[in-house]
Amino acid sequence: MLGERLAAALGAARDGAAGIESFAHLLGSRRVGPRGVALALPEVCEGCVALVAALDSLSAAVRDGFVETDTAAAADAAAADAACALLGHAGVEVARLTEELSRAASGASPARGAGRGRGDRGGADRGIDARQRLALEASVRRTARELSGALRLSELVIATLELRPTPLDLIDVLRNWSASPAEGRPVVGISIAASDGRANEVEGDVRAVSGLMELAVGMVSAAGVASPHLTVSRLSDGRSMVRIAERGPREGAPAVALDVTLRDGGERAAAVARVVARRARIELVEGTGGRVVTMTF
C-alpha cells in the first residue's frame, strides 16, 4: 500500500481540488447572489493557499516514495520528475487563481487595485458585478480543469509504485471508459476491432492499462486523428498488441464502437505514457507525427 505520508498528501490535494470544483459550481449557480459569492471568497482563498502547500507536500512525498519503493535498483528519477512536473504546474495555476480571488475578495480588480478610500467597506458588503462574476467563473473553471488533469496524470504515475497485475480483457477495459461528457472536454468516437479473441486477454495492472489506453487515444487525437481506430491482435510470440491510428480502408468492421471523453493529449500526456509504460513493462511505440501509437503487452 502507499505510504501514509503519500496517501495523506494525495488526499489533501484531492480535497483542495474538490473545493475549487465546488466554487466553480457556486459561481455558475444563479441561485447564489453576488453577496453570497463575495462572502465565500475569503474561505476559497484560504483553501487555495492550503492547496498550494498540499501540492508541494505531495511532490516531496512522491519523490520520497520512489526512493523508498525502488529498493532493488536506483530510484526512478524520470518517473518522479514526470509526476512532480505535473504537480508543479498545478501549483503555479492554483497560485495564480489565489491572487485573482484575493483581488476579488478585497473588491479590487487587477486594473483598479490601488487608490481605494478608507471608507470602502470591502467586497463582502458590495458583492461582485455580473461581468466580474463571469470572468471569475471562467478563471476558476480553467484552474479546475488544469488541476484535474495534472492530478489525474500524476496519480497514474503514482499508481506505478504498487502495480498489481491481474488477468484483463482489453475490450472490457475499453468498455469501462466513461462515455458521459465532462465539462470542457471533447467527446470522440473510437472503433475497436479484434482479429483474435485471445488477443484481448492480457496480464496487467488495470489502472496502468486503462490509463495508457486513454492517453494513447489522446495522443493520436492531438496529432489530428479525428476518429481513432484500435486494432487488437496476437503476435507470433504470444504477446498482444494494440495499434491506435486512423482506420485503414481495408480494415474490417469494428467489433465495438464507443464514445469516450478525451481528457489528455499532447506532449505532457505522452511523457506520462512513456513513464507508465516503462514501469508497467508495456512496450509503447509512437509513430511518425504521433498519429500512430502501438502498445505490446
PDB file of C-alpha atoms in Angstrom:
ATOM      1  CA  MET A   1       0.000   0.000   0.000  1.00  0.00           C
ATOM      2  CA  LEU A   2       1.036   3.597  -0.482  1.00  0.00           C
ATOM      3  CA  GLY A   3       2.866   5.087   2.474  1.00  0.00           C
ATOM      4  CA  GLU A   4       0.759   7.014   4.971  1.00  0.00           C
ATOM      5  CA  ARG A   5       2.511  10.263   4.149  1.00  0.00           C
ATOM      6  CA  LEU A   6       1.927   9.919   0.407  1.00  0.00           C
ATOM      7  CA  ALA A   7      -1.695   8.843   0.891  1.00  0.00           C
ATOM      8  CA  ALA A   8      -2.369  11.782   3.227  1.00  0.00           C
ATOM      9  CA  ALA A   9      -0.776  14.284   0.830  1.00  0.00           C
ATOM     10  CA  LEU A  10      -2.755  12.865  -2.090  1.00  0.00           C
ATOM     11  CA  GLY A  11      -5.980  13.081  -0.076  1.00  0.00           C
ATOM     12  CA  ALA A  12      -5.304  16.717   0.847  1.00  0.00           C
ATOM     13  CA  ALA A  13      -4.677  17.602  -2.802  1.00  0.00           C
ATOM     14  CA  ARG A  14      -7.881  15.882  -3.873  1.00  0.00           C
ATOM     15  CA  ASP A  15      -9.874  17.706  -1.199  1.00  0.00           C
ATOM     16  CA  GLY A  16      -8.432  21.036  -2.304  1.00  0.00           C
ATOM     17  CA  ALA A  17      -9.274  20.310  -5.930  1.00  0.00           C
ATOM     18  CA  ALA A  18     -12.825  19.383  -4.911  1.00  0.00           C
ATOM     19  CA  GLY A  19     -13.130  22.750  -3.175  1.00  0.00           C
ATOM     20  CA  ILE A  20     -12.245  24.597  -6.373  1.00  0.00           C
ATOM     21  CA  GLU A  21     -14.741  22.482  -8.325  1.00  0.00           C
ATOM     22  CA  SER A  22     -17.432  23.318  -5.772  1.00  0.00           C
ATOM     23  CA  PHE A  23     -16.706  27.030  -6.037  1.00  0.00           C
ATOM     24  CA  ALA A  24     -16.962  26.812  -9.826  1.00  0.00           C
ATOM     25  CA  HIS A  25     -20.443  25.314  -9.442  1.00  0.00           C
ATOM     26  CA  LEU A  26     -21.379  28.033  -6.935  1.00  0.00           C
ATOM     27  CA  LEU A  27     -20.311  30.736  -9.379  1.00  0.00           C
ATOM     28  CA  GLY A  28     -22.389  29.113 -12.093  1.00  0.00           C
ATOM     29  CA  SER A  29     -25.489  28.862  -9.904  1.00  0.00           C
ATOM     30  CA  ARG A  30     -27.944  31.691 -10.426  1.00  0.00           C
ATOM     31  CA  ARG A  31     -29.480  30.858  -7.047  1.00  0.00           C
ATOM     32  CA  VAL A  32     -26.423  32.360  -5.362  1.00  0.00           C
ATOM     33  CA  GLY A  33     -26.375  36.140  -5.444  1.00  0.00           C
ATOM     34  CA  PRO A  34     -23.374  38.496  -5.703  1.00  0.00           C
ATOM     35  CA  ARG A  35     -23.172  38.960  -1.943  1.00  0.00           C
ATOM     36  CA  GLY A  36     -23.127  35.188  -1.378  1.00  0.00           C
ATOM     37  CA  VAL A  37     -20.232  34.819  -3.806  1.00  0.00           C
ATOM     38  CA  ALA A  38     -18.316  37.643  -2.122  1.00  0.00           C
ATOM     39  CA  LEU A  39     -18.832  36.095   1.310  1.00  0.00           C
ATOM     40  CA  ALA A  40     -17.437  32.769   0.051  1.00  0.00           C
ATOM     41  CA  LEU A  41     -14.302  34.293  -1.482  1.00  0.00           C
ATOM     42  CA  PRO A  42     -12.121  34.567   1.671  1.00  0.00           C
ATOM     43  CA  GLU A  43     -12.674  30.911   2.548  1.00  0.00           C
ATOM     44  CA  VAL A  44     -11.909  29.816  -1.013  1.00  0.00           C
ATOM     45  CA  CYS A  45      -8.720  31.907  -0.952  1.00  0.00           C
ATOM     46  CA  GLU A  46      -7.634  30.147   2.228  1.00  0.00           C
ATOM     47  CA  GLY A  47      -8.402  26.796   0.611  1.00  0.00           C
ATOM     48  CA  CYS A  48      -6.251  27.699  -2.401  1.00  0.00           C
ATOM     49  CA  VAL A  49      -3.322  28.654  -0.181  1.00  0.00           C
ATOM     50  CA  ALA A  50      -3.663  25.328   1.622  1.00  0.00           C
ATOM     51  CA  LEU A  51      -3.884  23.514  -1.716  1.00  0.00           C
ATOM     52  CA  VAL A  52      -0.602  25.018  -2.957  1.00  0.00           C
ATOM     53  CA  ALA A  53       1.038  23.749   0.229  1.00  0.00           C
ATOM     54  CA  ALA A  54      -0.623  20.342  -0.229  1.00  0.00           C
ATOM     55  CA  LEU A  55       0.691  20.069  -3.793  1.00  0.00           C
ATOM     56  CA  ASP A  56       4.206  20.902  -2.576  1.00  0.00           C
ATOM     57  CA  SER A  57       3.902  18.247   0.144  1.00  0.00           C
ATOM     58  CA  LEU A  58       2.601  15.719  -2.371  1.00  0.00           C
ATOM     59  CA  SER A  59       5.500  16.436  -4.717  1.00  0.00           C
ATOM     60  CA  ALA A  60       8.008  15.826  -1.903  1.00  0.00           C
ATOM     61  CA  ALA A  61       6.175  12.655  -0.846  1.00  0.00           C
ATOM     62  CA  VAL A  62       6.223  11.375  -4.426  1.00  0.00           C
ATOM     63  CA  ARG A  63       9.987  11.788  -4.668  1.00  0.00           C
ATOM     64  CA  ASP A  64      10.497  10.013  -1.379  1.00  0.00           C
ATOM     65  CA  GLY A  65       8.013   7.324  -2.420  1.00  0.00           C
ATOM     66  CA  PHE A  66      10.042   6.391  -5.482  1.00  0.00           C
ATOM     67  CA  VAL A  67      13.227   6.322  -3.426  1.00  0.00           C
ATOM     68  CA  GLU A  68      11.671   4.048  -0.801  1.00  0.00           C
ATOM     69  CA  THR A  69       9.853   1.754  -3.256  1.00  0.00           C
ATOM     70  CA  ASP A  70      12.570   1.198  -5.844  1.00  0.00           C
ATOM     71  CA  THR A  71      14.873  -0.523  -3.389  1.00  0.00           C
ATOM     72  CA  ALA A  72      16.110  -3.181  -5.808  1.00  0.00           C
ATOM     73  CA  ALA A  73      17.614  -0.548  -8.114  1.00  0.00           C
ATOM     74  CA  ALA A  74      18.261   3.154  -8.273  1.00  0.00           C
ATOM     75  CA  ALA A  75      15.240   5.348  -7.650  1.00  0.00           C
ATOM     76  CA  ASP A  76      13.288   6.091 -10.823  1.00  0.00           C
ATOM     77  CA  ALA A  77      14.104   9.793 -11.152  1.00  0.00           C
ATOM     78  CA  ALA A  78      12.328  10.086 -14.509  1.00  0.00           C
ATOM     79  CA  ALA A  79       9.043   8.857 -13.034  1.00  0.00           C
ATOM     80  CA  ALA A  80       9.349  11.148 -10.030  1.00  0.00           C
ATOM     81  CA  ASP A  81      10.247  14.079 -12.302  1.00  0.00           C
ATOM     82  CA  ALA A  82       7.195  13.444 -14.503  1.00  0.00           C
ATOM     83  CA  ALA A  83       4.785  13.441 -11.566  1.00  0.00           C
ATOM     84  CA  CYS A  84       6.440  16.416  -9.842  1.00  0.00           C
ATOM     85  CA  ALA A  85       6.412  18.479 -13.040  1.00  0.00           C
ATOM     86  CA  LEU A  86       2.649  17.983 -13.252  1.00  0.00           C
ATOM     87  CA  LEU A  87       2.160  18.902  -9.612  1.00  0.00           C
ATOM     88  CA  GLY A  88       4.405  21.948 -10.031  1.00  0.00           C
ATOM     89  CA  HIS A  89       2.324  23.122 -12.981  1.00  0.00           C
ATOM     90  CA  ALA A  90      -0.837  22.669 -10.937  1.00  0.00           C
ATOM     91  CA  GLY A  91       0.683  24.637  -8.057  1.00  0.00           C
ATOM     92  CA  VAL A  92       1.518  27.577 -10.324  1.00  0.00           C
ATOM     93  CA  GLU A  93      -2.031  27.573 -11.690  1.00  0.00           C
ATOM     94  CA  VAL A  94      -3.594  27.482  -8.207  1.00  0.00           C
ATOM     95  CA  ALA A  95      -1.270  30.291  -7.037  1.00  0.00           C
ATOM     96  CA  ARG A  96      -2.414  32.395  -9.998  1.00  0.00           C
ATOM     97  CA  LEU A  97      -6.038  31.781  -9.071  1.00  0.00           C
ATOM     98  CA  THR A  98      -5.311  32.626  -5.421  1.00  0.00           C
ATOM     99  CA  GLU A  99      -4.092  36.085  -6.402  1.00  0.00           C
ATOM    100  CA  GLU A 100      -7.120  36.667  -8.582  1.00  0.00           C
ATOM    101  CA  LEU A 101      -9.529  35.554  -5.861  1.00  0.00           C
ATOM    102  CA  SER A 102      -7.737  37.755  -3.318  1.00  0.00           C
ATOM    103  CA  ARG A 103      -8.232  40.795  -5.546  1.00  0.00           C
ATOM    104  CA  ALA A 104     -11.901  39.930  -5.971  1.00  0.00           C
ATOM    105  CA  ALA A 105     -12.315  39.409  -2.226  1.00  0.00           C
ATOM    106  CA  SER A 106     -10.865  42.838  -1.473  1.00  0.00           C
ATOM    107  CA  GLY A 107     -13.166  44.421  -4.024  1.00  0.00           C
ATOM    108  CA  ALA A 108     -10.339  45.462  -6.349  1.00  0.00           C
ATOM    109  CA  SER A 109      -9.976  44.473  -9.964  1.00  0.00           C
ATOM    110  CA  PRO A 110      -6.489  43.993 -11.469  1.00  0.00           C
ATOM    111  CA  ALA A 111      -6.752  47.412 -13.098  1.00  0.00           C
ATOM    112  CA  ARG A 112      -8.108  49.229 -10.043  1.00  0.00           C
ATOM    113  CA  GLY A 113      -6.130  47.613  -7.223  1.00  0.00           C
ATOM    114  CA  ALA A 114      -4.751  50.864  -5.769  1.00  0.00           C
ATOM    115  CA  GLY A 115      -6.383  54.042  -4.630  1.00  0.00           C
ATOM    116  CA  ARG A 116      -9.342  52.688  -2.650  1.00  0.00           C
ATOM    117  CA  GLY A 117     -10.585  55.046   0.013  1.00  0.00           C
ATOM    118  CA  ARG A 118     -10.647  54.116   3.684  1.00  0.00           C
ATOM    119  CA  GLY A 119     -14.413  54.355   3.624  1.00  0.00           C
ATOM    120  CA  ASP A 120     -14.717  51.458   1.209  1.00  0.00           C
ATOM    121  CA  ARG A 121     -16.374  48.619   3.125  1.00  0.00           C
ATOM    122  CA  GLY A 122     -14.958  45.723   1.079  1.00  0.00           C
ATOM    123  CA  GLY A 123     -16.221  43.119  -1.379  1.00  0.00           C
ATOM    124  CA  ALA A 124     -18.357  41.177   1.096  1.00  0.00           C
ATOM    125  CA  ASP A 125     -20.672  44.174   1.567  1.00  0.00           C
ATOM    126  CA  ARG A 126     -20.847  45.193  -2.079  1.00  0.00           C
ATOM    127  CA  GLY A 127     -20.798  41.805  -3.755  1.00  0.00           C
ATOM    128  CA  ILE A 128     -19.369  41.481  -7.263  1.00  0.00           C
ATOM    129  CA  ASP A 129     -20.934  42.617 -10.502  1.00  0.00           C
ATOM    130  CA  ALA A 130     -22.097  40.283 -13.269  1.00  0.00           C
ATOM    131  CA  ARG A 131     -19.133  40.910 -15.557  1.00  0.00           C
ATOM    132  CA  GLN A 132     -16.623  40.253 -12.789  1.00  0.00           C
ATOM    133  CA  ARG A 133     -18.505  37.108 -11.797  1.00  0.00           C
ATOM    134  CA  LEU A 134     -18.410  35.705 -15.328  1.00  0.00           C
ATOM    135  CA  ALA A 135     -14.685  36.394 -15.608  1.00  0.00           C
ATOM    136  CA  LEU A 136     -14.089  34.811 -12.224  1.00  0.00           C
ATOM    137  CA  GLU A 137     -16.125  31.739 -13.145  1.00  0.00           C
ATOM    138  CA  ALA A 138     -14.113  31.254 -16.349  1.00  0.00           C
ATOM    139  CA  SER A 139     -10.854  31.559 -14.398  1.00  0.00           C
ATOM    140  CA  VAL A 140     -11.947  29.120 -11.681  1.00  0.00           C
ATOM    141  CA  ARG A 141     -13.121  26.582 -14.241  1.00  0.00           C
ATOM    142  CA  ARG A 142      -9.818  26.892 -16.082  1.00  0.00           C
ATOM    143  CA  THR A 143      -7.925  26.137 -12.885  1.00  0.00           C
ATOM    144  CA  ALA A 144     -10.283  23.269 -12.057  1.00  0.00           C
ATOM    145  CA  ARG A 145      -9.617  21.685 -15.464  1.00  0.00           C
ATOM    146  CA  GLU A 146      -5.857  22.169 -15.232  1.00  0.00           C
ATOM    147  CA  LEU A 147      -5.804  20.803 -11.701  1.00  0.00           C
ATOM    148  CA  SER A 148      -7.971  17.824 -12.575  1.00  0.00           C
ATOM    149  CA  GLY A 149      -5.734  16.874 -15.495  1.00  0.00           C
ATOM    150  CA  ALA A 150      -2.499  17.321 -13.553  1.00  0.00           C
ATOM    151  CA  LEU A 151      -3.747  15.289 -10.603  1.00  0.00           C
ATOM    152  CA  ARG A 152      -5.089  12.526 -12.817  1.00  0.00           C
ATOM    153  CA  LEU A 153      -1.811  12.176 -14.698  1.00  0.00           C
ATOM    154  CA  SER A 154       0.310  12.372 -11.564  1.00  0.00           C
ATOM    155  CA  GLU A 155      -1.898   9.758  -9.881  1.00  0.00           C
ATOM    156  CA  LEU A 156      -1.303   7.466 -12.852  1.00  0.00           C
ATOM    157  CA  VAL A 157       2.445   7.758 -12.299  1.00  0.00           C
ATOM    158  CA  ILE A 158       1.984   7.279  -8.541  1.00  0.00           C
ATOM    159  CA  ALA A 159      -0.035   4.119  -9.223  1.00  0.00           C
ATOM    160  CA  THR A 160       3.087   2.520 -10.694  1.00  0.00           C
ATOM    161  CA  LEU A 161       4.587   2.482  -7.197  1.00  0.00           C
ATOM    162  CA  GLU A 162       2.391  -0.507  -6.398  1.00  0.00           C
ATOM    163  CA  LEU A 163       1.457  -2.281  -9.636  1.00  0.00           C
ATOM    164  CA  ARG A 164      -0.977  -5.183  -9.162  1.00  0.00           C
ATOM    165  CA  PRO A 165      -1.080  -7.317 -12.340  1.00  0.00           C
ATOM    166  CA  THR A 166      -4.261  -9.327 -12.882  1.00  0.00           C
ATOM    167  CA  PRO A 167      -5.834 -11.088 -15.905  1.00  0.00           C
ATOM    168  CA  LEU A 168      -7.590  -8.474 -18.043  1.00  0.00           C
ATOM    169  CA  ASP A 169      -9.784  -8.411 -21.114  1.00  0.00           C
ATOM    170  CA  LEU A 170      -8.793  -5.351 -23.161  1.00  0.00           C
ATOM    171  CA  ILE A 171     -12.260  -4.968 -24.665  1.00  0.00           C
ATOM    172  CA  ASP A 172     -13.788  -4.944 -21.177  1.00  0.00           C
ATOM    173  CA  VAL A 173     -11.241  -2.322 -20.126  1.00  0.00           C
ATOM    174  CA  LEU A 174     -12.289  -0.168 -23.070  1.00  0.00           C
ATOM    175  CA  ARG A 175     -15.979  -0.633 -22.357  1.00  0.00           C
ATOM    176  CA  ASN A 176     -15.462   0.648 -18.822  1.00  0.00           C
ATOM    177  CA  TRP A 177     -14.421   4.061 -20.084  1.00  0.00           C
ATOM    178  CA  SER A 178     -16.795   6.849 -19.230  1.00  0.00           C
ATOM    179  CA  ALA A 179     -18.925   7.917 -22.173  1.00  0.00           C
ATOM    180  CA  SER A 180     -20.524  10.846 -20.344  1.00  0.00           C
ATOM    181  CA  PRO A 181     -19.211  14.223 -21.485  1.00  0.00           C
ATOM    182  CA  ALA A 182     -17.086  16.146 -19.000  1.00  0.00           C
ATOM    183  CA  GLU A 183     -17.271  19.915 -18.847  1.00  0.00           C
ATOM    184  CA  GLY A 184     -14.759  21.480 -21.185  1.00  0.00           C
ATOM    185  CA  ARG A 185     -13.689  18.112 -22.607  1.00  0.00           C
ATOM    186  CA  PRO A 186     -14.430  16.932 -26.156  1.00  0.00           C
ATOM    187  CA  VAL A 187     -16.009  13.548 -26.767  1.00  0.00           C
ATOM    188  CA  VAL A 188     -14.521  11.381 -29.517  1.00  0.00           C
ATOM    189  CA  GLY A 189     -15.743   8.195 -31.134  1.00  0.00           C
ATOM    190  CA  ILE A 190     -13.373   5.237 -31.214  1.00  0.00           C
ATOM    191  CA  SER A 191     -13.804   1.938 -33.024  1.00  0.00           C
ATOM    192  CA  ILE A 192     -12.253  -1.337 -31.906  1.00  0.00           C
ATOM    193  CA  ALA A 193     -11.503  -4.452 -33.935  1.00  0.00           C
ATOM    194  CA  ALA A 194     -10.035  -7.711 -32.621  1.00  0.00           C
ATOM    195  CA  SER A 195      -8.812 -10.335 -35.072  1.00  0.00           C
ATOM    196  CA  ASP A 196      -8.412 -12.982 -32.358  1.00  0.00           C
ATOM    197  CA  GLY A 197     -10.456 -13.102 -29.166  1.00  0.00           C
ATOM    198  CA  ARG A 198      -7.462 -14.480 -27.290  1.00  0.00           C
ATOM    199  CA  ALA A 199      -5.543 -11.311 -28.102  1.00  0.00           C
ATOM    200  CA  ASN A 200      -7.845  -9.425 -25.726  1.00  0.00           C
ATOM    201  CA  GLU A 201      -6.555 -11.449 -22.782  1.00  0.00           C
ATOM    202  CA  VAL A 202      -3.519  -9.861 -21.126  1.00  0.00           C
ATOM    203  CA  GLU A 203      -1.899  -9.668 -17.720  1.00  0.00           C
ATOM    204  CA  GLY A 204      -1.514  -6.184 -16.319  1.00  0.00           C
ATOM    205  CA  ASP A 205      -2.425  -3.590 -13.728  1.00  0.00           C
ATOM    206  CA  VAL A 206      -5.874  -2.308 -14.672  1.00  0.00           C
ATOM    207  CA  ARG A 207      -5.007   1.289 -13.702  1.00  0.00           C
ATOM    208  CA  ALA A 208      -1.880   1.326 -15.847  1.00  0.00           C
ATOM    209  CA  VAL A 209      -3.501  -0.425 -18.810  1.00  0.00           C
ATOM    210  CA  SER A 210      -6.661   1.677 -18.763  1.00  0.00           C
ATOM    211  CA  GLY A 211      -4.694   4.886 -18.264  1.00  0.00           C
ATOM    212  CA  LEU A 212      -2.300   4.088 -21.084  1.00  0.00           C
ATOM    213  CA  MET A 213      -5.130   3.311 -23.482  1.00  0.00           C
ATOM    214  CA  GLU A 214      -6.782   6.632 -22.704  1.00  0.00           C
ATOM    215  CA  LEU A 215      -3.514   8.525 -23.042  1.00  0.00           C
ATOM    216  CA  ALA A 216      -2.733   6.841 -26.358  1.00  0.00           C
ATOM    217  CA  VAL A 217      -6.138   7.827 -27.736  1.00  0.00           C
ATOM    218  CA  GLY A 218      -5.479  11.390 -26.566  1.00  0.00           C
ATOM    219  CA  MET A 219      -2.035  11.382 -28.166  1.00  0.00           C
ATOM    220  CA  VAL A 220      -3.242  10.372 -31.631  1.00  0.00           C
ATOM    221  CA  SER A 221      -6.236  12.706 -31.339  1.00  0.00           C
ATOM    222  CA  ALA A 222      -3.906  15.590 -30.505  1.00  0.00           C
ATOM    223  CA  ALA A 223      -1.910  14.679 -33.616  1.00  0.00           C
ATOM    224  CA  GLY A 224      -5.034  15.110 -35.770  1.00  0.00           C
ATOM    225  CA  VAL A 225      -6.721  11.692 -35.868  1.00  0.00           C
ATOM    226  CA  ALA A 226     -10.402  12.564 -35.591  1.00  0.00           C
ATOM    227  CA  SER A 227     -11.831   9.068 -35.005  1.00  0.00           C
ATOM    228  CA  PRO A 228      -9.179   6.733 -33.600  1.00  0.00           C
ATOM    229  CA  HIS A 229      -9.358   3.061 -34.546  1.00  0.00           C
ATOM    230  CA  LEU A 230      -7.979   0.421 -32.160  1.00  0.00           C
ATOM    231  CA  THR A 231      -6.838  -2.914 -33.537  1.00  0.00           C
ATOM    232  CA  VAL A 232      -6.086  -5.709 -31.079  1.00  0.00           C
ATOM    233  CA  SER A 233      -4.013  -8.599 -32.450  1.00  0.00           C
ATOM    234  CA  ARG A 234      -1.917 -11.538 -31.266  1.00  0.00           C
ATOM    235  CA  LEU A 235       1.764 -11.573 -32.230  1.00  0.00           C
ATOM    236  CA  SER A 236       3.671 -14.727 -33.169  1.00  0.00           C
ATOM    237  CA  ASP A 237       5.464 -14.705 -29.803  1.00  0.00           C
ATOM    238  CA  GLY A 238       2.127 -14.846 -27.974  1.00  0.00           C
ATOM    239  CA  ARG A 239       2.035 -11.213 -26.900  1.00  0.00           C
ATOM    240  CA  SER A 240      -0.918  -8.933 -27.612  1.00  0.00           C
ATOM    241  CA  MET A 241      -0.568  -5.674 -29.489  1.00  0.00           C
ATOM    242  CA  VAL A 242      -2.910  -2.705 -29.584  1.00  0.00           C
ATOM    243  CA  ARG A 243      -2.491  -0.343 -32.514  1.00  0.00           C
ATOM    244  CA  ILE A 244      -4.228   3.057 -32.360  1.00  0.00           C
ATOM    245  CA  ALA A 245      -4.416   5.059 -35.572  1.00  0.00           C
ATOM    246  CA  GLU A 246      -6.759   6.083 -38.345  1.00  0.00           C
ATOM    247  CA  ARG A 247      -8.872   3.269 -39.695  1.00  0.00           C
ATOM    248  CA  GLY A 248      -7.448   1.960 -42.935  1.00  0.00           C
ATOM    249  CA  PRO A 249      -9.731   1.403 -45.963  1.00  0.00           C
ATOM    250  CA  ARG A 250      -9.089  -2.359 -45.912  1.00  0.00           C
ATOM    251  CA  GLU A 251      -9.586  -2.885 -42.206  1.00  0.00           C
ATOM    252  CA  GLY A 252     -12.627  -4.850 -41.126  1.00  0.00           C
ATOM    253  CA  ALA A 253     -15.711  -3.532 -39.457  1.00  0.00           C
ATOM    254  CA  PRO A 254     -15.228  -2.630 -35.797  1.00  0.00           C
ATOM    255  CA  ALA A 255     -16.360  -5.106 -33.169  1.00  0.00           C
ATOM    256  CA  VAL A 256     -17.070  -2.304 -30.698  1.00  0.00           C
ATOM    257  CA  ALA A 257     -17.732   1.411 -31.112  1.00  0.00           C
ATOM    258  CA  LEU A 258     -17.524   3.757 -28.133  1.00  0.00           C
ATOM    259  CA  ASP A 259     -17.834   7.442 -27.359  1.00  0.00           C
ATOM    260  CA  VAL A 260     -15.214   8.471 -24.814  1.00  0.00           C
ATOM    261  CA  THR A 261     -14.258  11.720 -23.131  1.00  0.00           C
ATOM    262  CA  LEU A 262     -10.929  12.976 -24.439  1.00  0.00           C
ATOM    263  CA  ARG A 263      -9.184  14.138 -21.290  1.00  0.00           C
ATOM    264  CA  ASP A 264      -5.480  14.227 -22.072  1.00  0.00           C
ATOM    265  CA  GLY A 265      -3.306  14.704 -25.116  1.00  0.00           C
ATOM    266  CA  GLY A 266      -0.137  16.357 -26.310  1.00  0.00           C
ATOM    267  CA  GLU A 267       3.422  16.160 -25.023  1.00  0.00           C
ATOM    268  CA  ARG A 268       2.504  16.221 -21.345  1.00  0.00           C
ATOM    269  CA  ALA A 269       0.333  13.129 -21.737  1.00  0.00           C
ATOM    270  CA  ALA A 270       2.937  11.462 -23.950  1.00  0.00           C
ATOM    271  CA  ALA A 271       5.648  11.969 -21.317  1.00  0.00           C
ATOM    272  CA  VAL A 272       3.476  10.317 -18.671  1.00  0.00           C
ATOM    273  CA  ALA A 273       2.556   7.493 -21.044  1.00  0.00           C
ATOM    274  CA  ARG A 274       6.227   6.695 -21.652  1.00  0.00           C
ATOM    275  CA  VAL A 275       6.976   6.562 -17.941  1.00  0.00           C
ATOM    276  CA  VAL A 276       3.943   4.434 -17.070  1.00  0.00           C
ATOM    277  CA  ALA A 277       4.542   2.030 -19.954  1.00  0.00           C
ATOM    278  CA  ARG A 278       8.168   1.539 -18.956  1.00  0.00           C
ATOM    279  CA  ARG A 279       7.344   0.886 -15.325  1.00  0.00           C
ATOM    280  CA  ALA A 280       4.461  -1.442 -16.229  1.00  0.00           C
ATOM    281  CA  ARG A 281       6.693  -3.299 -18.730  1.00  0.00           C
ATOM    282  CA  ILE A 282       4.440  -2.451 -21.655  1.00  0.00           C
ATOM    283  CA  GLU A 283       6.206  -1.700 -24.922  1.00  0.00           C
ATOM    284  CA  LEU A 284       4.951   1.638 -26.254  1.00  0.00           C
ATOM    285  CA  VAL A 285       5.982   2.899 -29.696  1.00  0.00           C
ATOM    286  CA  GLU A 286       4.947   6.235 -31.206  1.00  0.00           C
ATOM    287  CA  GLY A 287       4.774   6.513 -34.989  1.00  0.00           C
ATOM    288  CA  THR A 288       5.984   9.464 -37.029  1.00  0.00           C
ATOM    289  CA  GLY A 289       3.994  12.578 -36.273  1.00  0.00           C
ATOM    290  CA  GLY A 290       2.266  10.918 -33.328  1.00  0.00           C
ATOM    291  CA  ARG A 291      -0.629   9.685 -35.467  1.00  0.00           C
ATOM    292  CA  VAL A 292       0.065   6.046 -34.640  1.00  0.00           C
ATOM    293  CA  VAL A 293       0.679   4.521 -31.206  1.00  0.00           C
ATOM    294  CA  THR A 294       1.218   0.822 -30.535  1.00  0.00           C
ATOM    295  CA  MET A 295       1.347  -0.956 -27.197  1.00  0.00           C
ATOM    296  CA  THR A 296       2.535  -4.514 -26.771  1.00  0.00           C
ATOM    297  CA  PHE A 297       1.618  -6.494 -23.653  1.00  0.00           C
TER     298      PHE A 297
END
